[in-house]
Coordinates of C-alpha atoms in Angstrom, one line a residue:
X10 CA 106.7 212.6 212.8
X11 CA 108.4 209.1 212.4
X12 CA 109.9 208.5 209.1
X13 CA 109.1 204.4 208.6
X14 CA 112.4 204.0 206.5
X15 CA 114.8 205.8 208.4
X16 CA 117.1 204.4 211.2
X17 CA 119.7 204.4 213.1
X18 CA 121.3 201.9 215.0
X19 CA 122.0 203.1 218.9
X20 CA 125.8 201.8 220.2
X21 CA 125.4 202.9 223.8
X22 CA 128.1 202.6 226.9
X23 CA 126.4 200.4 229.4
X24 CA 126.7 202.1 233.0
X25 CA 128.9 200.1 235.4
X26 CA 127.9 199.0 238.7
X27 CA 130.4 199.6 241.4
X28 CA 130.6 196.0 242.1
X29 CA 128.4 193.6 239.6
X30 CA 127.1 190.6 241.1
X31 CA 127.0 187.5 238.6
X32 CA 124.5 187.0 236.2
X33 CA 121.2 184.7 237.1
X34 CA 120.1 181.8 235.3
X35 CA 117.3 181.5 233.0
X36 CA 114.1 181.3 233.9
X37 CA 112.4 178.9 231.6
X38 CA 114.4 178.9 228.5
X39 CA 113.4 199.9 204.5
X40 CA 113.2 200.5 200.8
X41 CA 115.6 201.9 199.1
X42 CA 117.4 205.0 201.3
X43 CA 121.0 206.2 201.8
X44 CA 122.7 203.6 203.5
X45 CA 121.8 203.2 207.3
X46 CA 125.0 203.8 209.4
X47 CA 126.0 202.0 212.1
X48 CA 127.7 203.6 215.0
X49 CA 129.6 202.6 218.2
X50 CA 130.9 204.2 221.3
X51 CA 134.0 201.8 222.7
X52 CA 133.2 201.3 225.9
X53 CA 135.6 198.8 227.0
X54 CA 134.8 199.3 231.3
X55 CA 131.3 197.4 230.0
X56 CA 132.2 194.2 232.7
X57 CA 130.9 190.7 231.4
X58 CA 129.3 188.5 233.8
X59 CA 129.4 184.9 234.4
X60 CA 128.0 182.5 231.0
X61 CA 124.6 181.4 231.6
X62 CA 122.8 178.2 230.6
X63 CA 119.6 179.0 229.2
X64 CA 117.1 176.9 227.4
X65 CA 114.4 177.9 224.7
X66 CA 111.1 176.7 223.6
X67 CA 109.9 176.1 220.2
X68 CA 107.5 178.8 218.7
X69 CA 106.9 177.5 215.4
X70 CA 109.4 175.3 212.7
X71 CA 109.0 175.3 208.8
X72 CA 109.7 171.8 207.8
X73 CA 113.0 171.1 205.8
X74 CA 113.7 168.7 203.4
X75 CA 114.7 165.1 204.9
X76 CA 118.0 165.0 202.5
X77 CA 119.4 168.0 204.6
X78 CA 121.3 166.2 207.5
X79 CA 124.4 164.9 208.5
X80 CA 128.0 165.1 206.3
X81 CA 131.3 163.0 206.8
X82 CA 132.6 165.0 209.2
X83 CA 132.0 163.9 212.7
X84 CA 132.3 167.5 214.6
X85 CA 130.5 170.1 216.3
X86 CA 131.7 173.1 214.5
X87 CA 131.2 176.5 217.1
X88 CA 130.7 179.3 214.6
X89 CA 131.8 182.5 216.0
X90 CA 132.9 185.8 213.8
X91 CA 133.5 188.0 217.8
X92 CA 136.6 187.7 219.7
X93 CA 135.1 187.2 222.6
X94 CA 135.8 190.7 224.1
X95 CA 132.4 193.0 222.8
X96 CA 132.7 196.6 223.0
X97 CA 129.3 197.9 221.5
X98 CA 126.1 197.5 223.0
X99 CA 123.2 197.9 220.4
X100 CA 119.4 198.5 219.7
X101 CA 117.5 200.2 216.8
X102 CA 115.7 204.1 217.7
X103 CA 113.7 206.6 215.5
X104 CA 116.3 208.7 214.4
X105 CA 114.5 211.8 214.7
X106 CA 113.7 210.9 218.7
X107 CA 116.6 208.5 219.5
X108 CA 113.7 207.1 221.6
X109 CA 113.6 203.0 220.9
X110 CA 111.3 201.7 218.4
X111 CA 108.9 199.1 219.5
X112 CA 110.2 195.9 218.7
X113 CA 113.9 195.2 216.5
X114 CA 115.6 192.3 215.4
X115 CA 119.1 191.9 214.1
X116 CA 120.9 189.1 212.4
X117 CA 124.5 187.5 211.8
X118 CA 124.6 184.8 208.9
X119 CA 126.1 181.8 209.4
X120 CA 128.0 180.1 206.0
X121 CA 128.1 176.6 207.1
X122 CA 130.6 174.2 206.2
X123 CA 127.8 171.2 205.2
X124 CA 124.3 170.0 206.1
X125 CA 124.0 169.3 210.3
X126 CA 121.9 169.6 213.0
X127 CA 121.8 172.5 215.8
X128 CA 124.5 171.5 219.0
X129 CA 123.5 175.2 220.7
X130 CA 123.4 178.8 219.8
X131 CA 125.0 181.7 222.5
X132 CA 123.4 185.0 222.4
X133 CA 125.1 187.6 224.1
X134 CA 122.7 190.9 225.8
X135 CA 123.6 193.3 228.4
X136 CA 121.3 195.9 231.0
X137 CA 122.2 198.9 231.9
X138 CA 123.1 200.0 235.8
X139 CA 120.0 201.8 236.2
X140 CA 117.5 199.8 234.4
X141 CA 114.8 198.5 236.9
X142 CA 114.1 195.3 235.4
X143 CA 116.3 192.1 235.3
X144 CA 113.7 190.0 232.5
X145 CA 114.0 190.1 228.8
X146 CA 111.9 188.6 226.8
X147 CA 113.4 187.5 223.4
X148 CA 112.8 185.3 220.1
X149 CA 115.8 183.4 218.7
X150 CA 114.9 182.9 215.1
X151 CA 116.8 181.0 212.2
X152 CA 116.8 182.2 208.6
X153 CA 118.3 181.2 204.9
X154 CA 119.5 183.0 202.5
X155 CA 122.9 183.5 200.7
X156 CA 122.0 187.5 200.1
X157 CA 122.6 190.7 202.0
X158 CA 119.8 189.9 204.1
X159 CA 117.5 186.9 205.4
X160 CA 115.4 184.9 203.0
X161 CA 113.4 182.2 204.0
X162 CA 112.0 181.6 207.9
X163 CA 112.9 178.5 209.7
X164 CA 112.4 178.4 212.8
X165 CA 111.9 180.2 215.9
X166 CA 112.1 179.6 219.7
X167 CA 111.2 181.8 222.9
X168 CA 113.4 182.2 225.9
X169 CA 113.5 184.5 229.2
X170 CA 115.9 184.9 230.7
X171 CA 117.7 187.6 234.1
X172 CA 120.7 190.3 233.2
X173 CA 122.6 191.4 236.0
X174 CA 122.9 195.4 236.4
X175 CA 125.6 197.0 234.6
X176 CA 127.0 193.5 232.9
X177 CA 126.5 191.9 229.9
X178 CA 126.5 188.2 229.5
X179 CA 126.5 185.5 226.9
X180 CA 124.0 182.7 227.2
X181 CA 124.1 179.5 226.0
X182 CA 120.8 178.5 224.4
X183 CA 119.7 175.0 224.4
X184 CA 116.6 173.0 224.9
X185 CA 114.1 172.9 221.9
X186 CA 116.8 174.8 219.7
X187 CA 119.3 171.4 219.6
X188 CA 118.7 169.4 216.7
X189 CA 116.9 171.8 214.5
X190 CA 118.3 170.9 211.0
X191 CA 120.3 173.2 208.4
X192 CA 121.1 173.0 204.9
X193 CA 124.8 173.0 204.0
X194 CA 124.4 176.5 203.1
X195 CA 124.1 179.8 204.7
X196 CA 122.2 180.3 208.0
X197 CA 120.7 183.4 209.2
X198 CA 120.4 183.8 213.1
X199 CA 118.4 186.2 214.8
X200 CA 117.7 188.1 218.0
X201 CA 114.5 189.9 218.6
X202 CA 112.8 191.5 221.4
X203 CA 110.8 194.4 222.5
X204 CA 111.5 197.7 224.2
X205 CA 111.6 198.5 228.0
X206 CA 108.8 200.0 230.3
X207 CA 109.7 202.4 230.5
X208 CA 112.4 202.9 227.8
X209 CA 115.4 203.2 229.7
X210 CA 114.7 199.9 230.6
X211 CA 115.5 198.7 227.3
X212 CA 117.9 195.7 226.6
X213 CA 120.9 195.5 224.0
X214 CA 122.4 193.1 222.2
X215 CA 126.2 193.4 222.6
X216 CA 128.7 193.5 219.3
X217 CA 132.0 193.2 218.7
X218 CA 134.1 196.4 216.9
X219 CA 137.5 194.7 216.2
X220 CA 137.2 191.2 215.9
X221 CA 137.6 188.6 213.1
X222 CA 134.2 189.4 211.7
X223 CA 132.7 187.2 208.8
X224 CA 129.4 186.4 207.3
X225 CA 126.8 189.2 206.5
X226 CA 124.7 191.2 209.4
X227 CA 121.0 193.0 208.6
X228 CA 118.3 194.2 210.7
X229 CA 114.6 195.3 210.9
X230 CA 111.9 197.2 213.1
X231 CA 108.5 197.4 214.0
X232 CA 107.4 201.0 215.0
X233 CA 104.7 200.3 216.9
X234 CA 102.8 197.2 218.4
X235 CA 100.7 195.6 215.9
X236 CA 102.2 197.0 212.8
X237 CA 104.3 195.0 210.4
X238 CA 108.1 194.2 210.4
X239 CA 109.4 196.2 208.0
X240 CA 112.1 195.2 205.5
X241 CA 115.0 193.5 206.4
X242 CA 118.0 196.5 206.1
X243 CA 121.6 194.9 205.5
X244 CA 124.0 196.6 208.3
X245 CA 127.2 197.9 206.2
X246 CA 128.4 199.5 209.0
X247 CA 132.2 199.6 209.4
X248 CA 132.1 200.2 213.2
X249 CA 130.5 196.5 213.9
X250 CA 132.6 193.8 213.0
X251 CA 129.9 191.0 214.4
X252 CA 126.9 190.9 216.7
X253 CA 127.5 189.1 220.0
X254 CA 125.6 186.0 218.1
X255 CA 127.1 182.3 217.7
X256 CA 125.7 179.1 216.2
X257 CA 127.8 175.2 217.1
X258 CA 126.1 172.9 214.4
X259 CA 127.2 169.1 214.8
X260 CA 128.5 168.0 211.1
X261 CA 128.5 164.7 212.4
X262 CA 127.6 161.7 210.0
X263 CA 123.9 160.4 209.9
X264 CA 123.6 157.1 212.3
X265 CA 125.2 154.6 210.6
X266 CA 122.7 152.3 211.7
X267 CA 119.3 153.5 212.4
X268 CA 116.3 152.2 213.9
X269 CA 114.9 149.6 210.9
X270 CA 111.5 150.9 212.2
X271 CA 111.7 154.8 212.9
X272 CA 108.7 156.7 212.7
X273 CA 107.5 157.6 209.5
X274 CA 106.6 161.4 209.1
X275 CA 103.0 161.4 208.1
X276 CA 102.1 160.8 204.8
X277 CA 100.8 164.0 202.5
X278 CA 98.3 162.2 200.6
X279 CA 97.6 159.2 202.8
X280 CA 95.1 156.3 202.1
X281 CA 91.8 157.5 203.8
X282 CA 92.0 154.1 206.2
X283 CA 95.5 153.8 206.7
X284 CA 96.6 150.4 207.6
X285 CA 99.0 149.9 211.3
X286 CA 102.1 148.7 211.5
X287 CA 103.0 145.2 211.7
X288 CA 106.8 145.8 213.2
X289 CA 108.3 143.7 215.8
X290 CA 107.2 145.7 219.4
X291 CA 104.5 147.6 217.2
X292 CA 100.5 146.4 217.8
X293 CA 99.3 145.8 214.4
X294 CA 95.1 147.3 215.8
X295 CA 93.3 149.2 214.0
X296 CA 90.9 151.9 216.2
X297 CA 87.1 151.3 215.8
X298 CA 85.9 154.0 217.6
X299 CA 86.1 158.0 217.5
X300 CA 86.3 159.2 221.4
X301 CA 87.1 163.1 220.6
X302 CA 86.1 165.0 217.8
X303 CA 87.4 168.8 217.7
X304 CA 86.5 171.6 216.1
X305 CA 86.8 171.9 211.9
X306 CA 86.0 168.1 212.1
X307 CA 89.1 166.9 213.2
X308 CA 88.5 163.6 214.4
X309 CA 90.6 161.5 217.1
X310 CA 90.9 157.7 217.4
X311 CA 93.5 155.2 219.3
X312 CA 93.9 152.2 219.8
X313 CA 96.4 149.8 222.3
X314 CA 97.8 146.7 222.9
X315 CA 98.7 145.1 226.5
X316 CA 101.7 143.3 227.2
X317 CA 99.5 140.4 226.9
X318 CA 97.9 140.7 223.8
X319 CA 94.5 142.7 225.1
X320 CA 93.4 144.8 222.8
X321 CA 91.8 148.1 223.8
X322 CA 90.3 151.5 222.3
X323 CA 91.1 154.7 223.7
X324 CA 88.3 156.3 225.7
X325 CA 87.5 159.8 225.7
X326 CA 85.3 162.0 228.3
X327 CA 87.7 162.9 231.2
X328 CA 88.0 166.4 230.1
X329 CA 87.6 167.8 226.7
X330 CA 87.5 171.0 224.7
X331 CA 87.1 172.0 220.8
X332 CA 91.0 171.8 220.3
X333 CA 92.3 169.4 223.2
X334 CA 91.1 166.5 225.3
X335 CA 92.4 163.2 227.5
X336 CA 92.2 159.8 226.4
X337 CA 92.1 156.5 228.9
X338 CA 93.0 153.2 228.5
X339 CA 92.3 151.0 231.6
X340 CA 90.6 153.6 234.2
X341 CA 88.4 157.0 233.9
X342 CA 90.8 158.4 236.3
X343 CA 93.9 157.6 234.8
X344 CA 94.5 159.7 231.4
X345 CA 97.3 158.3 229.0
X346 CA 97.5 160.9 226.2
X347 CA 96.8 164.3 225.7
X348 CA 96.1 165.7 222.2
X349 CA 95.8 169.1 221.0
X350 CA 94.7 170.1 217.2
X351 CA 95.2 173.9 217.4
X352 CA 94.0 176.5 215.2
X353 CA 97.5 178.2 213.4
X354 CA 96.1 178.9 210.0
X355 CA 97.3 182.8 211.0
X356 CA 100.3 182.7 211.4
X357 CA 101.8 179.6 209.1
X358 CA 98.2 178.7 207.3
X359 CA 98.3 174.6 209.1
X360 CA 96.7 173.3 211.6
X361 CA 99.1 172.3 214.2
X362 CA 98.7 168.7 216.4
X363 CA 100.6 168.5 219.6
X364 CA 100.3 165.2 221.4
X365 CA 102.1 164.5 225.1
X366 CA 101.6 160.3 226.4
X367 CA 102.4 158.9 229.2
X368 CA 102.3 155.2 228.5
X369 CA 104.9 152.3 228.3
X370 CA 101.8 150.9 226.2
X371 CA 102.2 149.9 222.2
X372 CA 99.3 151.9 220.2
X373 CA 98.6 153.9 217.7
X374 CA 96.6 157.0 217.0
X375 CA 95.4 159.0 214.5
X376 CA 94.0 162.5 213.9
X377 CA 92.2 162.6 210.8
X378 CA 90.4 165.6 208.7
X379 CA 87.0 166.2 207.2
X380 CA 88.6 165.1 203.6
X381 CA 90.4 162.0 205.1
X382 CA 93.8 162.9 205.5
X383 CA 95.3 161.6 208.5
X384 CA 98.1 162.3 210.7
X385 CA 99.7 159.0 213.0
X386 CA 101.5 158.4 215.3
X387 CA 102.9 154.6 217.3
X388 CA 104.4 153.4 220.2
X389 CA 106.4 150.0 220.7
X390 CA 105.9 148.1 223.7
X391 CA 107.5 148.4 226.8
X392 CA 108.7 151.7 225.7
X393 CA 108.3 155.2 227.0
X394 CA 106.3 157.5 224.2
X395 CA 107.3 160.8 223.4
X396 CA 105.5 163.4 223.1
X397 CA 105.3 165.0 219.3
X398 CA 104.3 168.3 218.0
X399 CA 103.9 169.4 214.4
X400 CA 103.2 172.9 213.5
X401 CA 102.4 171.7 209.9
X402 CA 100.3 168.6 210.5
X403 CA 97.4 170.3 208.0
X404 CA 97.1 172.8 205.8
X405 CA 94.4 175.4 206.2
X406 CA 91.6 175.7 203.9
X407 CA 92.3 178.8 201.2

């Protein structure tokens, strides 16, 4: 029987191929018990295949305070407690099996010299010789918390990527990831993924036994799928030095001279009509009409402005669902924004908005709620609009 609060961490020698071939790109982007011990088998003849760009895609964000970017010092710092050379390859198993539990996580905290903004993050994972299958799946999540273990979620972002047979390699991890902002504190980074099918196709993440080290390392399990991660368990190992994890955060100094008109983030309490902008390149419409209406009442209206001073409302009935549907400006057959208001109250209790234009045109939209509050957003004329997403547009209902 599986004892829920017992582990052990497996250090395994990764079989060598006779002649590895270079790594492929990415395809995308506890309670209280003795201590747990960590061990490691040096296997040094582990080879290490070419670095890999790989880029990530956001899963969901927690938003941070807008006080928490940029210090005066213009650098991106790289953040790095390995070597370079990792000896150890790891992933968590029921200590009474050794077989590998369902889904594991570990973590290397960061202690960040000031505030900044994510440059990249380089996660290092190798595949044995004899496992059949070259994907992995993984989550690259980001923690706080100045303790033995992580505190408070941040942030996390999905990635896929190919491990060549009998190698390890590091991958650098861009995409969604760059930009994400950090306090000037301690920063937890993490790793997660699930086992292989069969086992012996499972992944590791590779670790370092006599390097610099620094910062603190924990990790945590789920023993089956469905079941809950259960406590985070602070590695005290003295075989592991650091996991094969590294963070570059630009310390940079905020822009000196920013946009006089950036985007606002939406007001938490805003007035149930809210007024447009009047800004130079910004239409100053207000939207009469309500094309799409989803499901929970969330209501959507836009309106635009021409080059020439036409003004328009956006025009719904191209295609439309209870969470998503096309707006037109000029032609039925030509859509010019997609918005999404999806249904997250499980996992982060908001309602999450995703919107994606494809217009030069000024307008402005808003998604608005059965009690009035709205979400916006604008686009200056002549310029292309970007697409916006915000996990915590609303929050649920208790």
């Amino acid at each position: 029987m599986l004892d829920r609060r017992s582990f052990v961490f497996l250090a395994t020698v990764l079989a060598v191929s006779a002649a590895p071939l270079a790594a492929q790109g990415g395809r995308d982007l506890l309670a209280q018990e003795p201590p747990v011990r960590v061990g490691a088998v040096h296997s040094g003849l582990v080879p290490r295949a070419a670095h890999v760009p790989v880029s990530v895609r956001v899963r969901d964000m927690q938003a941070l305070p807008g006080d928490a970017v940029g210090v005066a010092a213009p650098v991106t710092e790289l953040y790095q407690y390995d070597d370079d050379v990792l000896e150890a390859a790891l992933y968590l198993v029921d200590d009474e099996t050794d077989e590998p539990l369902f889904e594991f996580e570990l973590a290397q905290s960061f202690d960040l010299s000031g505030p900044g903004t994510v440059a990249y993050a380089v996660i290092c994972m190798g595949r044995e010789a004899a496992d059949t299958s070259a994907d992995v799946d993984f989550t690259l999540s980001f923690y706080s918390g100045a303790g033995a273990t992580p505190a408070s979620f941040l942030a996390a972002f999905q990635g896929t990527v190919q491990l060549e047979a009998g190698t390890y390699s590091c991958f650098t991890l861009r995409g969604d990831v760059e930009g994400l902002e950090l306090g000037g504190a301690a920063v937890w980074v993490a790793v997660s993924w699930l086992r292989g099918a069969p086992p012996e196709n499972t992944k590791f993440l590779m670790a370092d036994e006599n390097g610099p080290g620094g910062g603190r390392r924990a990790f945590r399990a789920r023993v089956a799928e469905g079941e809950d991660w259960l406590d985070w368990e602070a590695d005290s190992g003295a075989d592991i030095r650091a996991y094969g994890i590294r963070l570059a955060v630009d310390h940079s100094d905020p822009d000196p001279d920013p946009d006089p008109t950036p985007d606002p983030d939406p007001d938490p309490h805003p007035d149930p009509d809210p007024k447009p902008p009047s800004d130079e390149g910004y239409t100053d419409c207000e939207p009469q009409t309500t094309p799409l209406v989803f499901d929970g009442g969330y209501s959507v209206s836009l309106c635009y402005e021409t080059p020439e001073g036409d003004i328009g409302e956006g025009k719904g009935g191209i295609w439309a669902s209870g969470e998503s549907g096309l707006l037109w400006f000029f032609s039925r057959g030509n859509a010019e924004v997609l918005i999404k208001v999806l249904d997250g109250c499980g996992f982060n209790g908001h309602r999450w908005v995703f919107m994606a234009p494809v217009t030069d045109v000024a307008f402005n939209l808003y998604v608005t709620d059965g009690n009035g509050q709205s979400w916006s957003r604008r686009n200056r004329q002549g310029e292309v609009a970007v697409p916006a997403r915000d996990t915590f547009a609303f929050r649920c209902s208790e």
